[in-house]
Coordinates of C-alpha atoms in Angstrom, one line a residue:
Chain Y
M1 CA 95.6 -19.8 64.6
Q2 CA 97.6 -20.4 61.2
R3 CA 100.3 -18.7 59.5
Y4 CA 100.0 -18.6 55.7
K5 CA 102.4 -17.2 53.3
I6 CA 102.0 -15.9 49.8
K7 CA 103.6 -14.8 46.9
I8 CA 101.8 -12.0 44.6
S9 CA 101.9 -10.4 41.7
Y10 CA 100.6 -7.7 41.1
D11 CA 100.1 -4.3 38.1
G12 CA 100.7 -1.4 40.7
T13 CA 99.7 0.6 37.5
D14 CA 96.2 1.6 39.6
Y15 CA 97.3 1.2 43.6
S16 CA 98.6 4.1 45.8
G17 CA 101.2 1.5 46.1
W18 CA 100.9 -1.8 48.7
Q19 CA 100.7 -0.5 52.1
V20 CA 97.5 0.5 53.5
Q21 CA 96.3 3.8 53.8
P22 CA 93.3 6.2 54.6
D23 CA 90.7 7.3 50.7
R24 CA 92.9 5.0 48.6
V25 CA 93.1 1.8 46.7
T26 CA 96.5 0.3 47.5
I27 CA 96.9 -4.0 47.1
Q28 CA 97.3 -4.6 50.5
Q29 CA 93.8 -3.2 51.3
V30 CA 92.9 -5.6 48.3
I31 CA 94.0 -8.3 49.1
E32 CA 92.4 -7.8 52.6
N33 CA 89.2 -7.0 52.0
A34 CA 89.4 -10.4 50.1
I35 CA 90.2 -12.0 52.8
K36 CA 88.0 -11.1 55.5
K37 CA 84.4 -11.3 52.5
I38 CA 86.1 -15.3 52.2
T39 CA 86.4 -16.2 56.2
G40 CA 84.3 -13.1 58.0
Q41 CA 87.5 -12.4 60.1
V42 CA 90.0 -9.2 60.1
V43 CA 93.4 -9.6 58.6
K44 CA 95.8 -8.2 58.9
I45 CA 98.2 -8.5 56.0
H46 CA 102.5 -8.5 56.8
G47 CA 104.2 -8.1 53.2
S48 CA 107.9 -8.2 52.5
G49 CA 107.5 -4.0 53.0
R50 CA 106.2 -1.6 50.9
T51 CA 106.0 -0.8 47.1
D52 CA 105.1 2.6 45.9
N53 CA 102.6 3.9 43.8
G54 CA 102.5 2.6 40.9
V55 CA 105.4 -0.1 41.1
H56 CA 105.1 -3.6 40.7
A57 CA 105.1 -6.9 41.9
V58 CA 106.4 -10.5 39.7
A59 CA 106.4 -12.3 43.7
Q60 CA 106.1 -10.2 46.6
I61 CA 106.2 -12.1 49.6
A62 CA 103.0 -11.6 52.7
H63 CA 102.2 -13.7 55.8
F64 CA 98.3 -13.2 57.9
D65 CA 97.0 -15.1 61.1
I66 CA 92.9 -16.6 60.9
E67 CA 91.9 -19.5 62.9
T68 CA 89.5 -20.4 60.3
Q69 CA 90.9 -23.9 59.4
M70 CA 91.0 -23.7 55.5
L71 CA 92.6 -26.1 52.5
P72 CA 96.0 -24.0 51.2
K73 CA 94.3 -24.0 47.9
A74 CA 90.9 -23.0 48.0
L75 CA 91.7 -19.8 50.0
L76 CA 94.0 -18.4 46.7
R77 CA 90.9 -19.1 44.2
A78 CA 89.2 -18.2 46.4
V79 CA 90.6 -14.7 46.4
N80 CA 91.7 -14.3 42.5
C81 CA 87.6 -15.1 42.3
I82 CA 87.1 -12.0 43.8
I83 CA 89.9 -9.5 43.1
N84 CA 90.3 -7.5 39.4
P85 CA 93.1 -9.2 37.4
D86 CA 96.6 -7.0 38.5
I87 CA 96.7 -8.6 41.4
R88 CA 96.7 -12.5 41.9
I89 CA 97.9 -14.6 45.0
I90 CA 100.3 -16.6 42.6
S91 CA 100.8 -19.3 45.7
I92 CA 100.0 -19.8 49.5
S93 CA 100.8 -22.2 52.2
K94 CA 100.8 -23.4 55.3
V95 CA 103.4 -21.7 57.8
S96 CA 104.7 -21.5 61.5
Q97 CA 103.9 -19.1 63.9
A98 CA 108.4 -18.2 63.1
F99 CA 107.7 -16.7 59.8
H100 CA 107.4 -13.3 59.3
A101 CA 107.5 -11.8 55.4
R102 CA 109.9 -9.0 56.5
K103 CA 111.2 -9.8 59.5
S104 CA 113.0 -13.1 57.7
A105 CA 113.9 -12.4 54.6
K106 CA 117.4 -12.4 53.9
S107 CA 117.8 -10.1 50.9
K108 CA 115.0 -9.1 48.1
E109 CA 116.2 -8.2 44.7
Y110 CA 114.0 -5.2 41.8
R111 CA 114.6 -5.1 38.8
Y112 CA 113.5 -1.8 37.0
F113 CA 112.7 -2.1 32.8
I114 CA 114.0 0.6 30.8
W115 CA 112.6 0.7 26.9
N116 CA 115.3 2.5 24.7
G117 CA 113.8 2.7 21.2
D118 CA 111.8 5.0 19.4
Q119 CA 108.6 4.2 21.7
V120 CA 107.2 1.2 23.3
T121 CA 105.1 -1.8 22.3
P122 CA 101.4 -0.8 23.7
F123 CA 101.4 -4.4 25.7
L124 CA 104.4 -3.5 27.0
Y125 CA 104.3 0.5 27.9
R126 CA 102.8 0.2 31.5
Y127 CA 106.1 -1.7 32.9
R128 CA 108.8 0.2 31.0
T129 CA 110.3 3.9 30.7
L130 CA 110.9 4.7 27.3
I131 CA 114.0 6.3 26.9
R132 CA 113.8 7.7 23.4
Q133 CA 118.0 8.9 23.6
P134 CA 120.7 5.6 22.7
L135 CA 122.1 5.3 26.6
D136 CA 125.8 4.2 26.9
V137 CA 125.4 0.5 28.9
A138 CA 129.2 0.9 29.2
A139 CA 129.3 3.7 31.2
M140 CA 126.4 2.1 33.2
K141 CA 128.4 -1.0 34.2
K142 CA 131.3 1.2 35.0
A143 CA 128.9 3.4 37.5
A144 CA 127.3 0.3 38.4
R145 CA 130.4 -1.5 39.7
Q146 CA 131.3 2.2 42.0
L147 CA 128.2 1.7 44.1
I148 CA 128.5 -1.8 44.8
G149 CA 128.7 -3.2 48.6
R150 CA 128.1 -1.4 52.2
H151 CA 127.8 2.5 52.2
D152 CA 125.8 4.9 54.0
F153 CA 123.0 5.6 50.6
S154 CA 122.3 8.8 51.2
A155 CA 122.6 10.6 48.7
F156 CA 120.6 7.6 46.7
T157 CA 116.9 8.2 48.1
A158 CA 114.6 9.9 48.7
N159 CA 114.5 10.9 52.2
P160 CA 117.8 10.7 54.1
N161 CA 115.9 11.3 57.2
R162 CA 112.9 9.4 57.0
E163 CA 115.2 6.4 58.4
V164 CA 115.1 6.2 62.4
E165 CA 118.6 4.2 62.5
S166 CA 120.6 4.2 59.3
T167 CA 121.1 4.8 56.1
V168 CA 123.9 2.4 55.9
R169 CA 123.1 -0.5 53.5
S170 CA 125.0 -3.2 51.6
L171 CA 123.4 -3.5 47.6
G172 CA 125.2 -6.8 46.6
M173 CA 124.0 -6.7 42.5
L174 CA 124.0 -4.2 40.9
K175 CA 123.7 -5.2 38.1
V176 CA 123.2 -3.4 34.4
T177 CA 122.7 -5.8 31.0
R178 CA 120.7 -5.2 27.3
R179 CA 118.6 -7.5 25.3
G180 CA 118.2 -5.4 21.7
Q181 CA 115.4 -2.1 23.5
E182 CA 115.1 -3.1 26.5
I183 CA 118.0 -2.3 29.2
T184 CA 117.7 -4.1 32.8
I185 CA 118.5 -2.7 36.1
S186 CA 119.1 -5.6 38.8
A187 CA 119.7 -4.7 42.5
S188 CA 119.9 -6.9 45.7
S189 CA 120.4 -6.0 49.1
N190 CA 119.1 -6.6 52.7
G191 CA 117.5 -4.1 53.5
F192 CA 116.8 -0.9 51.2
L193 CA 116.3 3.4 52.3
Y194 CA 112.7 4.7 50.3
K195 CA 112.7 5.1 46.1
M196 CA 116.6 3.6 46.7
V197 CA 116.0 0.9 43.4
R198 CA 114.7 4.5 41.5
S199 CA 117.2 6.9 43.1
L200 CA 120.2 4.3 41.6
A201 CA 117.7 3.8 38.0
G202 CA 117.6 7.2 38.1
F203 CA 121.3 8.4 38.5
L204 CA 122.9 5.5 36.0
I205 CA 120.4 6.4 33.5
R206 CA 122.0 10.0 33.5
V207 CA 125.4 8.4 33.1
G208 CA 125.0 6.3 30.5
E209 CA 122.9 9.5 28.2
G210 CA 126.0 10.4 29.0
A211 CA 125.3 13.8 31.3
V212 CA 127.2 12.6 33.6
K213 CA 130.6 10.3 34.3
P214 CA 130.2 7.2 35.7
E215 CA 133.5 8.0 37.5
T216 CA 131.3 10.5 40.0
A217 CA 129.2 7.8 41.1
T218 CA 131.6 7.0 43.5
E219 CA 131.9 10.9 44.5
V220 CA 128.0 10.3 44.8
L221 CA 128.1 7.9 47.4
N222 CA 130.5 9.8 49.7
S223 CA 129.1 13.2 49.4
Q224 CA 125.4 12.2 51.3
I225 CA 123.7 14.4 50.2
R226 CA 121.2 13.8 47.4
T227 CA 120.8 16.6 44.8
A228 CA 119.0 17.2 42.1
R229 CA 121.9 14.9 39.9
V230 CA 120.3 11.4 41.0
P231 CA 117.2 11.7 39.8
T232 CA 114.2 9.6 41.1
A233 CA 113.2 7.0 38.6
P234 CA 109.3 6.5 37.3
A235 CA 107.7 3.7 39.5
K236 CA 106.1 2.3 36.3
G237 CA 109.0 0.3 35.4
L238 CA 109.7 -0.9 38.8
F239 CA 109.5 -4.5 39.9
L240 CA 110.0 -6.1 42.8
W241 CA 111.5 -9.4 41.7
H242 CA 112.9 -12.2 44.7
V243 CA 112.0 -11.9 48.2
K244 CA 115.1 -14.4 49.6
Y245 CA 114.5 -15.8 52.7
Chain T
M1 CA 98.0 14.6 -2.6
Q2 CA 100.2 11.9 -0.9
R3 CA 99.4 8.3 0.2
Y4 CA 100.9 7.3 3.5
K5 CA 101.1 3.6 4.3
I6 CA 101.3 2.4 9.0
K7 CA 101.4 0.5 10.5
I8 CA 99.7 0.0 13.6
S9 CA 100.1 -1.9 16.8
Y10 CA 97.1 -1.1 20.3
D11 CA 96.2 -2.7 23.0
G12 CA 91.7 -3.2 21.9
T13 CA 90.5 -4.2 25.2
D14 CA 89.0 -0.3 26.0
Y15 CA 88.3 0.1 22.6
S16 CA 85.3 -0.6 20.1
G17 CA 87.4 -1.8 17.1
W18 CA 89.1 -0.9 15.1
Q19 CA 85.5 1.1 12.5
V20 CA 84.0 4.6 13.1
Q21 CA 80.8 3.7 15.1
P22 CA 78.9 6.1 16.1
D23 CA 79.2 7.4 20.5
R24 CA 82.2 4.5 20.2
V25 CA 85.3 5.7 20.9
T26 CA 87.0 3.0 17.7
I27 CA 90.7 2.6 16.8
Q28 CA 90.3 3.8 13.2
Q29 CA 88.1 7.1 15.0
V30 CA 91.4 8.0 17.9
I31 CA 93.9 7.4 14.6
E32 CA 92.1 9.3 12.9
N33 CA 91.0 12.2 14.8
A34 CA 94.7 12.4 15.3
I35 CA 96.1 13.4 11.9
K36 CA 92.3 15.7 11.7
K37 CA 93.8 17.9 15.2
I38 CA 97.8 17.6 12.7
T39 CA 97.4 18.4 9.5
G40 CA 94.0 20.5 10.0
Q41 CA 92.1 17.8 7.8
V42 CA 89.8 15.4 7.4
V43 CA 91.1 12.3 6.9
K44 CA 89.7 8.4 5.9
I45 CA 91.9 5.9 7.2
H46 CA 91.9 2.3 5.1
G47 CA 92.2 -0.4 7.1
S48 CA 93.2 -3.9 5.2
G49 CA 89.9 -4.5 7.8
R50 CA 88.5 -4.6 10.7
T51 CA 88.5 -5.8 14.3
D52 CA 86.3 -6.7 16.5
N53 CA 85.3 -4.8 20.2
G54 CA 88.5 -5.7 23.0
V55 CA 91.0 -7.5 19.5
H56 CA 94.0 -6.9 19.4
A57 CA 96.7 -6.1 16.8
V58 CA 100.5 -6.2 16.6
A59 CA 100.5 -5.0 13.2
Q60 CA 97.3 -4.3 11.4
I61 CA 98.6 -1.9 8.3
A62 CA 95.6 1.1 6.7
H63 CA 96.6 3.4 4.6
F64 CA 95.7 7.1 4.1
D65 CA 95.6 10.5 1.7
I66 CA 96.8 13.6 3.3
E67 CA 97.6 17.3 1.0
T68 CA 101.0 18.2 3.5
Q69 CA 103.2 16.8 2.7
M70 CA 104.9 15.8 6.0
L71 CA 108.4 14.2 6.7
P72 CA 106.9 10.6 7.2
K73 CA 108.3 10.2 11.3
A74 CA 107.7 14.1 12.2
L75 CA 103.9 12.5 11.0
L76 CA 104.2 9.6 13.1
R77 CA 105.4 11.1 16.7
A78 CA 103.3 13.5 16.8
V79 CA 100.4 11.5 16.2
N80 CA 102.2 9.3 19.0
C81 CA 102.3 12.6 20.8
I82 CA 98.3 12.5 21.6
I83 CA 97.1 9.5 21.3
N84 CA 96.6 7.2 24.3
P85 CA 99.8 4.5 24.9
D86 CA 97.7 1.2 24.2
I87 CA 98.0 2.3 19.9
R88 CA 100.7 2.7 18.7
I89 CA 101.8 3.9 14.7
I90 CA 104.9 1.4 14.2
S91 CA 106.4 2.8 11.4
I92 CA 105.0 4.7 8.3
S93 CA 105.7 5.2 4.5
K94 CA 105.0 6.8 1.8
V95 CA 103.9 4.8 -0.8
S96 CA 101.6 5.4 -5.1
Q97 CA 98.0 5.5 -4.5
A98 CA 98.6 1.8 -6.3
F99 CA 98.3 1.0 -2.7
H100 CA 95.5 0.3 -0.6
A101 CA 95.7 -1.3 2.5
R102 CA 92.5 -4.2 2.5
K103 CA 92.3 -4.5 -1.7
S104 CA 96.4 -4.9 -1.7
A105 CA 96.3 -8.0 0.9
K106 CA 97.6 -11.1 0.4
S107 CA 96.8 -12.7 2.8
K108 CA 96.3 -12.1 6.7
E109 CA 97.7 -13.9 10.1
Y110 CA 96.0 -14.4 13.4
R111 CA 96.6 -15.8 16.9
Y112 CA 94.7 -16.4 18.7
F113 CA 95.9 -17.5 23.1
I114 CA 95.3 -19.0 25.5
W115 CA 96.9 -19.0 28.7
N116 CA 96.3 -23.0 30.1
G117 CA 96.9 -22.8 33.7
D118 CA 95.6 -22.1 37.0
Q119 CA 95.9 -18.3 36.4
V120 CA 97.4 -15.8 33.6
T121 CA 99.8 -13.4 34.9
P122 CA 99.0 -9.4 35.8
F123 CA 101.0 -8.2 33.6
L124 CA 99.7 -11.4 30.6
Y125 CA 95.9 -11.1 32.0
R126 CA 94.3 -9.1 28.8
Y127 CA 96.2 -10.7 26.4
R128 CA 95.7 -14.6 27.4
T129 CA 92.5 -16.6 27.5
L130 CA 92.4 -18.4 30.1
I131 CA 91.5 -22.6 30.4
R132 CA 92.3 -24.3 33.4
Q133 CA 91.7 -27.4 32.1
P134 CA 95.0 -29.3 30.2
L135 CA 93.4 -28.9 26.5
D136 CA 94.6 -32.1 23.9
V137 CA 96.9 -30.7 22.0
A138 CA 97.2 -33.5 19.9
A139 CA 93.8 -33.4 19.4
M140 CA 93.7 -30.0 18.1
K141 CA 96.1 -30.0 15.5
K142 CA 94.5 -33.1 14.3
A143 CA 90.8 -31.4 13.8
A144 CA 92.6 -28.3 12.7
R145 CA 94.2 -30.3 9.6
Q146 CA 91.1 -30.9 8.5
L147 CA 90.1 -27.5 9.2
I148 CA 93.2 -26.6 5.8
G149 CA 92.2 -25.6 2.4
R150 CA 89.6 -24.6 1.0
H151 CA 86.0 -24.9 2.0
D152 CA 83.0 -23.9 2.8
F153 CA 82.9 -22.1 6.3
S154 CA 79.5 -21.1 7.5
A155 CA 79.6 -23.4 10.1
F156 CA 82.6 -21.3 11.1
T157 CA 81.1 -17.2 11.2
A158 CA 79.1 -15.9 13.8
N159 CA 76.7 -14.5 11.1
P160 CA 76.9 -16.6 7.1
N161 CA 74.2 -14.2 6.1
R162 CA 76.5 -10.9 6.4
E163 CA 78.9 -12.3 3.5
V164 CA 76.9 -10.6 0.1
E165 CA 78.7 -13.1 -2.0
S166 CA 79.5 -16.3 -1.3
T167 CA 81.2 -18.3 2.3
V168 CA 83.4 -20.5 0.2
R169 CA 87.2 -19.8 1.5
S170 CA 90.7 -20.4 2.1
L171 CA 92.4 -21.1 5.0
G172 CA 95.4 -21.6 4.4
M173 CA 97.4 -22.5 7.9
L174 CA 95.7 -23.7 10.9
K175 CA 98.2 -24.8 14.0
V176 CA 98.4 -25.1 17.2
T177 CA 101.4 -24.8 18.9
R178 CA 101.7 -25.4 22.8
R179 CA 104.9 -24.1 24.8
G180 CA 104.6 -24.1 28.2
Q181 CA 101.0 -22.8 30.0
E182 CA 100.9 -21.2 26.4
I183 CA 98.5 -22.4 23.6
T184 CA 98.4 -20.6 20.6
I185 CA 95.6 -21.1 17.5
S186 CA 97.9 -19.3 13.7
A187 CA 96.1 -19.2 11.7
S188 CA 96.2 -17.7 8.2
S189 CA 93.8 -17.1 5.1
N190 CA 93.8 -14.6 1.6
G191 CA 89.7 -13.6 3.7
F192 CA 88.3 -14.4 6.3
L193 CA 84.7 -14.8 7.5
Y194 CA 83.5 -12.3 10.3
K195 CA 84.7 -13.7 13.4
M196 CA 85.9 -17.1 12.0
V197 CA 89.2 -17.2 13.2
R198 CA 87.6 -16.9 17.3
S199 CA 84.8 -19.7 16.8
L200 CA 87.4 -21.9 14.9
A201 CA 89.6 -21.1 18.0
G202 CA 86.2 -22.4 19.6
F203 CA 85.5 -25.5 18.5
L204 CA 89.6 -26.2 18.8
I205 CA 89.5 -25.3 21.8
R206 CA 86.4 -27.1 22.3
V207 CA 88.0 -30.6 21.4
G208 CA 91.0 -29.9 23.2
E209 CA 89.1 -30.6 26.4
G210 CA 87.5 -33.2 24.7
A211 CA 83.5 -32.1 25.2
V212 CA 83.8 -32.6 21.0
K213 CA 86.2 -35.8 19.2
P214 CA 88.7 -34.7 16.4
E215 CA 87.9 -36.1 13.5
T216 CA 84.1 -33.6 13.7
A217 CA 85.8 -31.4 12.2
T218 CA 84.9 -32.1 8.8
E219 CA 81.3 -33.5 10.5
V220 CA 80.4 -29.5 11.7
L221 CA 82.9 -28.3 8.0
N222 CA 80.2 -30.2 5.9
S223 CA 76.9 -29.2 7.3
Q224 CA 77.2 -25.9 6.2
I225 CA 75.4 -24.7 9.7
R226 CA 76.1 -23.0 12.7
T227 CA 75.6 -24.5 16.2
A228 CA 76.2 -24.6 20.1
R229 CA 78.4 -27.0 18.5
V230 CA 80.9 -24.0 17.8
P231 CA 81.4 -21.7 20.4
T232 CA 83.5 -18.2 20.1
A233 CA 86.3 -17.8 21.5
P234 CA 86.7 -14.4 24.1
A235 CA 88.3 -11.2 22.1
K236 CA 91.3 -11.2 24.4
G237 CA 92.9 -14.1 22.8
L238 CA 93.1 -12.4 19.6
F239 CA 95.2 -10.8 18.2
L240 CA 96.1 -9.8 14.1
W241 CA 99.6 -10.4 13.8
H242 CA 100.7 -10.2 10.1
V243 CA 99.0 -8.5 6.6
K244 CA 100.7 -9.9 3.8
Y245 CA 101.4 -7.6 0.5

C-alpha cells in the first residue's frame, strides 16, 4: 500500500463542490473515477477539507492509498489526460502513512476576490464577484482587524448547529487589499466553520458599501447569532489558496 | 441616425466566431439581437474584422447606426445586462458617420499565447495553447524577423484563393517574447490574410520545436505555396488585441 499526496487546482464553476454526493458531479468523484480507470482500484481520496458548490481551488491538497506501484509522474499525467482541463493535478509525491491531508494540516488560507468596477472581463467573470458601488477599503480593513483572533464565530457561519464540538475558531489572518479595481480578502485559520469565509466576506462587503459601520464587527461577533446582517458572499469569488503542513 | 462605436471583449470558446452565420451562435449576432431587443430596431454591426470560431478578443471594435437617441452608457449597460458574461461591451461612444470600424482602421494587433510547460491551470486553459516540449525562443525570434515587412504571404494563409485582390501584406511587427512558461507572439499589420496569424504562429512553433530551421522562414515565404510546413495553430491561443485608428 502506497500513500500519495496530490495538489489540485480547479475551476469549481461546473461542479457541485469537492465532496462526493449522489447524482452530482464533484471534484473528488472525478479524480476517484480517473484513478479507478487507470489503476483498476477503487480509491477514496481524502481532501484537506471540502469546498462548496462553485468554489475554486488554486491548491487543494489530498491523499489516497493505492496498491499498484506507479511512478507518481506517470499517474499524474494519466489522470490529467482523462479528466477535463478545469481540474488539474499540479503535483504528486509519495508520502508515508503518517501523512493525512486533513488531520496533518496546520492551517489553510482562502482568498476572496471582488471586482469593484463597472464590469468584469469575459476572462475573469467566473472568478470575481462584481460589486459596482465603490467600496470603502479602509472601513473594511478596520472591521477585519476586530475579527482576527480566537472567538466564537457563530455569527459568521451558515449553520452553527452543524458543528459537533465548538464554534470557537482562531482566525490568524483577515486582510483586505486593493489593487486597482480588484479587492482581495485573505483569511487563514487552522479550522474554518461552514461557509465562514464567505460570511466574513459578505459582512466586509456590507461594511465597504457603508451599510454597516466597521465598529459593529465586534458587536456582531459577540452576539454569536447569525442574522441578515451577515450575508453569504457568492461562491464564484472564493479560492482555497494554500494548505500549510 | 446616430453612429455608435463600441469596444468589445469576448471569450470566443463557445461561439462560432464573430460573423453572423445561419444556425450558429456568433458574437455579432448576440450583440445585434441585444440591441434589437433594447431599441426595437434591426441593426447591423460592422466589426473591424472577423475573428474565427474559438478566437478571443480583448478589444474588438465595431460600429452601428440607430435611430433612437439613447445615452451611450445606458445602452452599454442594457446590452451587458442581457448578454452572457463571456461577451462584454467595454466602452461606447457616439461617432460621426465618417467613422467605419473596418475601413477607418489603420492597423490591428493580434497576440498568440502559448503555455510552454507541463500543464495549463484550470483558470487559463481556454486561452493558452499547451506545448510541453521546451521551445527555442531565440530560434523563433530569428525566424520572425525574416517575416516582418511587405511580402506575398500566400504561404501563411489557409486559403490564398479567397483573396480577391492580392496576397501581399505588410507585417509591421512580429515579436516573440517569453515570460516564465508563457510565450507570446505579437503581430501587427494594416491587413491580415485569412488565418494568417495562426499560420505564422504555427510555423514559429515548429521552428521553436526544432522541426524546421529558422533560416527556412525566407524560403517558405518566397515559395508562396501553403504546404504542411505551415500548420494552423489552435484558435484558443489567439486574441484580437488592439485596433488602431
